[in-house]
Amino acid sequence: MTGRRVTPSAAPALGAFTAGQLLRLCDIAGLSSGDAAAYADVLLEALGPVAARPLNEPPPALSFLSDDHTPVEFSLSFTAGAAPVLRVLLEPGCGAGRPALSGRAGLDAVQAMGRRWGFSTGRLDELADLFLPPDAEGPLALWCALELLPGGVPKVKVYLNPAASGPEHAAATVREALHRLGHREAFAALPQSGRHLFFALDLGDWEVPRVKVYLAHQGLTARQAAGLSRMAPAPDRAEIQEFFRTATGCADGVPVRLDRRPGQSCHVLTDSTTGTPDGFTLYIPVRDYAPHDGEALERATALLNRYGMDPEPLVRALPAVTGRRLEDGVGLIAYLALAHQRGKAPRVTVYISSEAYAVRRPTGVPPQRNALVH
Ligand code: TRP
């Protein structure tokens, strides 16, 4: 007698899908298979129960982390003459419920990482009342990014929401958090334009742990972008404008204003005595200013070449994440960023979406769920 076989759900789970992407990207970033396997486990553990959720169910929450609400996003950070560094951004509390609960789950996940890798979460715990209040609101509570370095121990970064107690308190929250961390002069040194979007902390084994303040700039132009840095020495304005123009595709044409999705700036603080930031990053949401990912990749490639960085790992990374043609969607490349840090070579970072749930159709074509893609 043949018993009825229970056929497993045909759809992969969120965790298996994103861990598969991560394993393939680790290989491209030159990590050993042992490190890759360890990092895939870290990803699954950090995602928690939602890792087991089949992809034919809707996303666990309307995460702001990515356009299709996958709570995972990858990035490759390039410097000239070195292999790119693979990073993964994730929302550990995704699916835990309202922001306060998701923040609590996120904090638990980061504390578990601290115990595992032997780092203190003291700086984060010190800020919990500001960013993780019991009545927290907003599009995120806590995100975590891991830099996947050789050796199996990632560098950890935590992202918090300055508007957790309401957008009207965001600036004051950032000022207070900087103050508590000893950056007493820093708030006044930052641009007064823009909306406070994230407050980030490095945790763990960093040479110089950073505090980062992120601002969103609606309607940003190339000229304005070039005026946003507060770091010393200032990066070259013409260079920032050129990056903006190439990333937005207006290199020889009409100037672009980022009026669909805002550009972002990040201001890096390490030295609490001067108050002057010593890093500046500009983020261009290329996906809202390109017709499809083929074009976004061309722009990324042009930028990498200009900085003497080899685009080949990026060209290989995209098919490691998706089986679709680049021309058939937009948003696989989410952002292009140019980072300057005092005393270091510039970095170009390309943010790569997981698209676990949906692909945004190229400009002019209606959106469609991924249901049949897997
Ligand atoms: N999805 C959000 C956005 O597009 C937040 C975000 C995810 C983000 N990854 C990012 C912002 C990389 C800047 C850079 O704004």
XYZ file of C-alpha atoms and ligand atoms in Angstrom:
389
model
C 0.000 0.000 0.000
C 1.329 3.364 -0.891
C 0.684 5.995 1.730
C -0.081 9.552 0.664
C 3.066 11.585 0.470
C 2.968 15.002 2.042
C 4.446 17.209 -0.637
C 6.460 20.011 0.875
C 5.415 23.512 -0.073
C 6.937 24.349 -3.462
C 7.863 27.835 -2.321
C 11.221 28.222 -0.570
C 11.309 29.869 2.820
C 12.478 33.461 3.291
C 15.523 32.284 5.246
C 16.577 29.605 2.757
C 16.121 32.004 -0.162
C 18.136 34.879 1.324
C 20.767 32.538 2.801
C 21.216 31.039 -0.678
C 21.791 34.518 -2.093
C 24.238 35.223 0.705
C 26.230 32.019 0.088
C 26.635 32.852 -3.607
C 27.615 36.448 -2.837
C 30.169 35.302 -0.251
C 31.880 33.269 -2.948
C 32.046 36.308 -5.237
C 33.441 38.430 -2.389
C 36.231 35.875 -1.957
C 35.089 34.432 1.392
C 35.842 30.776 2.160
C 33.012 28.272 2.106
C 33.423 27.877 5.884
C 32.958 31.604 6.453
C 30.047 31.660 4.010
C 28.271 28.832 5.836
C 28.835 30.541 9.191
C 27.415 33.816 7.844
C 24.392 32.059 6.345
C 23.685 30.666 9.828
C 24.066 34.122 11.340
C 21.530 35.480 8.865
C 19.022 32.724 9.653
C 19.453 33.181 13.365
C 19.099 36.960 13.166
C 15.919 36.683 11.110
C 14.425 34.445 13.768
C 11.048 32.750 13.246
C 10.277 34.584 9.982
C 13.142 32.680 8.323
C 10.865 29.649 8.078
C 8.054 31.546 6.394
C 7.355 30.323 2.841
C 7.721 32.984 0.184
C 4.249 32.367 -1.193
C 2.915 33.986 1.971
C 3.016 37.785 2.141
C 6.075 39.444 3.727
C 6.109 39.150 7.553
C 5.716 42.925 7.888
C 5.639 45.998 5.676
C 9.348 46.481 6.263
C 10.768 49.809 5.098
C 14.096 48.073 4.600
C 13.368 47.290 0.958
C 10.695 48.159 -1.600
C 9.171 44.658 -1.671
C 9.444 44.394 2.159
C 12.110 41.689 2.187
C 13.800 42.307 5.574
C 17.233 41.704 3.995
C 19.399 43.771 1.631
C 22.945 43.147 0.415
C 25.687 45.580 -0.523
C 29.130 45.418 -2.015
C 31.529 48.099 -0.905
C 34.431 48.758 -3.265
C 37.828 50.354 -2.713
C 40.484 50.566 -5.410
C 42.952 47.692 -5.368
C 41.057 45.456 -2.920
C 38.309 42.832 -3.084
C 34.877 44.340 -2.372
C 33.437 43.839 1.101
C 30.060 42.116 1.270
C 27.560 43.427 3.777
C 24.037 42.430 4.685
C 21.423 44.709 6.201
C 18.551 43.069 8.026
C 15.630 43.701 10.332
C 15.983 41.157 13.119
C 12.675 41.990 14.800
C 10.712 41.791 11.566
C 7.378 40.135 12.197
C 7.438 40.704 15.968
C 4.612 43.229 15.685
C 4.381 46.943 16.465
C 7.636 48.945 16.488
C 8.205 48.588 20.243
C 8.048 44.795 20.001
C 10.134 44.669 16.866
C 12.689 46.944 18.548
C 12.781 44.672 21.597
C 13.322 41.609 19.381
C 15.996 43.512 17.458
C 17.785 44.464 20.659
C 17.669 40.839 21.828
C 19.201 39.720 18.527
C 22.033 42.269 18.797
C 22.685 41.340 22.419
C 22.876 37.677 21.388
C 25.491 38.662 18.783
C 27.395 40.547 21.483
C 27.484 37.450 23.696
C 28.487 35.263 20.802
C 31.319 37.453 19.539
C 32.258 39.010 22.831
C 31.388 42.648 22.316
C 29.606 45.073 24.541
C 26.253 46.566 23.585
C 26.706 49.241 26.253
C 26.534 52.188 23.852
C 23.293 50.863 22.399
C 21.759 50.077 25.800
C 22.541 53.651 26.848
C 20.330 54.971 24.033
C 17.454 52.493 24.285
C 15.083 54.910 26.044
C 15.561 57.449 23.216
C 15.182 55.153 20.221
C 13.210 52.211 21.584
C 10.503 53.792 23.772
C 7.484 51.638 24.719
C 5.237 53.619 22.366
C 7.723 53.742 19.472
C 6.402 54.744 16.066
C 7.762 54.939 12.563
C 8.971 52.868 9.688
C 11.693 50.990 11.594
C 12.774 50.280 15.151
C 16.146 48.579 14.775
C 18.104 47.341 11.812
C 21.412 45.648 11.879
C 24.131 45.495 9.226
C 26.922 42.958 9.200
C 30.193 43.382 7.324
C 31.127 39.883 6.322
C 34.888 39.787 6.744
C 37.121 36.714 6.437
C 37.262 34.771 9.712
C 33.573 34.310 10.411
C 33.162 37.236 12.827
C 31.315 40.156 11.203
C 31.570 43.805 12.078
C 28.212 44.896 13.448
C 26.342 48.150 12.857
C 22.995 49.060 14.360
C 20.502 51.515 12.822
C 17.889 53.273 14.920
C 14.958 55.571 14.189
C 15.365 59.187 15.372
C 11.625 59.696 14.879
C 10.690 56.872 17.274
C 8.968 59.443 19.518
C 7.467 61.311 16.559
C 9.061 63.172 13.642
C 8.809 66.462 15.541
C 11.284 65.106 18.125
C 13.754 63.553 15.678
C 16.321 66.353 15.705
C 16.247 66.660 19.504
C 16.633 62.891 19.836
C 19.721 62.933 17.628
C 21.171 65.869 19.569
C 20.630 64.101 22.895
C 22.044 60.789 21.625
C 25.177 62.502 20.304
C 25.546 64.282 23.606
C 25.301 61.064 25.601
C 27.944 59.456 23.439
C 30.295 62.344 24.116
C 29.886 64.138 20.768
C 28.835 67.352 22.427
C 29.732 69.722 19.618
C 28.625 67.490 16.782
C 24.961 68.329 16.336
C 25.644 71.975 15.576
C 28.236 70.938 13.002
C 25.757 68.909 10.920
C 23.665 70.301 8.055
C 20.452 71.845 9.348
C 18.595 70.874 6.173
C 17.101 67.446 5.645
C 15.053 65.019 7.692
C 16.682 62.773 10.319
C 16.279 59.247 9.021
C 18.695 56.948 10.877
C 21.118 57.071 13.776
C 23.756 54.359 13.564
C 26.375 52.890 15.863
C 29.274 50.547 15.244
C 29.457 47.761 17.806
C 32.240 45.262 18.340
C 35.757 45.078 17.099
C 36.166 48.283 15.066
C 39.475 50.122 14.847
C 37.579 53.350 15.454
C 33.869 52.825 16.196
C 31.698 55.366 14.455
C 28.470 57.145 15.165
C 26.584 58.053 12.012
C 23.775 60.507 11.406
C 21.682 60.052 8.249
C 19.619 62.797 6.656
C 17.119 62.542 3.784
C 17.071 65.436 1.309
C 13.933 65.742 -0.803
C 14.455 67.503 -4.140
C 18.248 67.362 -3.840
C 20.316 68.660 -6.779
C 23.931 67.883 -7.664
C 25.057 71.321 -6.499
C 23.254 71.003 -3.178
C 24.639 67.490 -2.688
C 28.135 68.867 -3.112
C 27.479 71.328 -0.288
C 26.298 68.780 2.297
C 29.607 67.484 3.578
C 30.784 68.857 6.903
C 33.901 66.717 7.128
C 37.400 68.128 7.200
C 39.187 68.126 4.849
C 36.138 68.491 2.617
C 35.774 66.173 -0.365
C 36.052 67.830 -3.749
C 32.735 69.409 -4.723
C 33.180 68.714 -8.419
C 33.746 65.049 -7.623
C 30.518 64.799 -5.616
C 28.586 66.544 -8.400
C 29.999 64.181 -10.966
C 29.035 61.165 -8.864
C 25.506 62.543 -8.506
C 25.217 63.195 -12.238
C 26.470 59.775 -13.303
C 24.330 57.942 -10.735
C 21.178 59.821 -11.756
C 21.926 59.548 -15.457
C 22.073 63.252 -16.171
C 25.776 63.347 -17.001
C 25.245 65.297 -20.222
C 21.572 66.135 -20.051
C 19.084 68.157 -18.065
C 19.925 68.430 -14.372
C 18.049 66.031 -12.112
C 16.394 66.940 -8.820
C 15.727 63.989 -6.507
C 12.015 64.666 -6.219
C 10.775 61.089 -6.485
C 12.793 59.526 -3.674
C 15.131 61.738 -1.644
C 18.897 61.513 -1.700
C 20.570 60.806 1.628
C 23.669 62.025 3.356
C 25.542 60.332 6.168
C 27.822 62.182 8.559
C 30.398 60.130 10.422
C 31.638 61.042 13.890
C 34.581 59.401 15.558
C 36.515 62.127 17.281
C 34.436 63.555 20.082
C 36.811 66.402 20.858
C 36.472 68.448 17.679
C 32.800 67.873 16.848
C 33.736 67.934 13.168
C 32.558 64.907 11.216
C 35.347 62.934 9.588
C 33.288 61.113 7.060
C 30.616 61.917 4.480
C 28.566 59.589 2.299
C 26.104 60.509 -0.422
C 23.394 57.972 -1.321
C 21.575 58.135 -4.639
C 18.394 56.007 -4.940
C 19.267 55.048 -8.504
C 16.182 52.831 -8.817
C 13.854 55.806 -8.991
C 15.905 57.535 -11.649
C 16.687 54.690 -14.042
C 14.319 52.885 -16.443
C 15.627 49.385 -15.549
C 18.483 47.596 -13.806
C 20.505 47.214 -16.998
C 20.873 50.984 -16.999
C 21.523 51.086 -13.232
C 24.337 48.562 -13.708
C 25.832 50.662 -16.511
C 25.952 53.658 -14.210
C 27.439 51.624 -11.369
C 30.061 50.230 -13.726
C 30.964 53.690 -15.014
C 31.434 54.927 -11.459
C 33.516 51.938 -10.381
C 35.746 52.305 -13.438
C 36.212 55.996 -12.747
C 37.502 55.166 -9.259
C 39.799 52.425 -10.541
C 37.644 49.682 -8.984
C 36.960 46.419 -10.778
C 33.229 46.113 -11.598
C 33.493 42.384 -12.291
C 32.327 41.233 -8.823
C 29.220 43.405 -9.215
C 28.498 42.020 -12.666
C 28.687 38.505 -11.171
C 26.736 39.447 -8.034
C 23.502 40.350 -9.811
C 22.878 36.910 -11.364
C 23.851 35.394 -7.995
C 20.801 37.131 -6.536
C 18.230 36.896 -9.325
C 17.500 34.775 -12.368
C 15.658 37.559 -14.172
C 17.059 39.721 -16.939
C 18.233 43.126 -15.738
C 16.010 44.849 -18.310
C 12.916 43.150 -16.865
C 12.876 45.052 -13.594
C 14.147 48.025 -11.669
C 15.236 48.155 -8.041
C 17.659 45.234 -7.920
C 20.256 47.989 -7.568
C 18.631 50.119 -4.884
C 21.274 52.765 -4.124
C 24.684 53.902 -5.296
C 26.797 55.568 -2.642
C 30.081 57.444 -2.507
C 31.824 57.435 0.882
C 34.691 59.628 1.982
C 36.448 59.028 5.267
C 39.346 61.133 6.526
C 42.668 59.458 5.814
C 41.141 56.702 3.703
C 40.583 56.052 0.007
C 37.050 56.726 -1.295
C 34.574 53.852 -1.378
C 31.772 53.189 -3.829
C 28.966 51.013 -2.468
C 26.267 49.297 -4.499
C 23.114 48.186 -2.628
C 21.560 45.011 -4.002
C 17.959 44.043 -3.238
C 16.942 40.503 -2.462
C 13.622 40.783 -4.370
C 12.395 37.776 -2.390
C 8.800 38.978 -2.705
C 8.491 41.159 -5.766
C 10.252 42.704 -8.709
C 9.367 46.243 -9.638
C 8.581 46.288 -13.317
C 10.601 48.657 -15.491
C 9.298 52.218 -15.669
C 5.885 52.326 -17.256
C 5.038 48.645 -16.669
C 2.656 47.797 -13.782
C 4.129 45.983 -10.737
C 3.682 42.242 -10.292
C 4.265 39.874 -7.409
C 7.033 37.308 -7.692
C 4.614 34.438 -7.062
C 5.556 32.465 -10.144
C 9.238 33.288 -10.238
C 10.388 30.759 -7.651
N 14.575 51.099 1.944
C 14.890 52.344 2.566
C 15.186 53.398 1.502
O 15.208 53.097 0.356
C 16.035 52.279 3.560
C 17.337 51.773 3.017
C 17.660 50.467 2.820
C 18.459 52.544 2.635
N 18.941 50.394 2.345
C 19.444 51.634 2.206
C 18.758 53.904 2.602
C 20.683 52.046 1.717
C 19.991 54.322 2.113
C 20.943 53.408 1.688
O 15.383 54.538 1.809
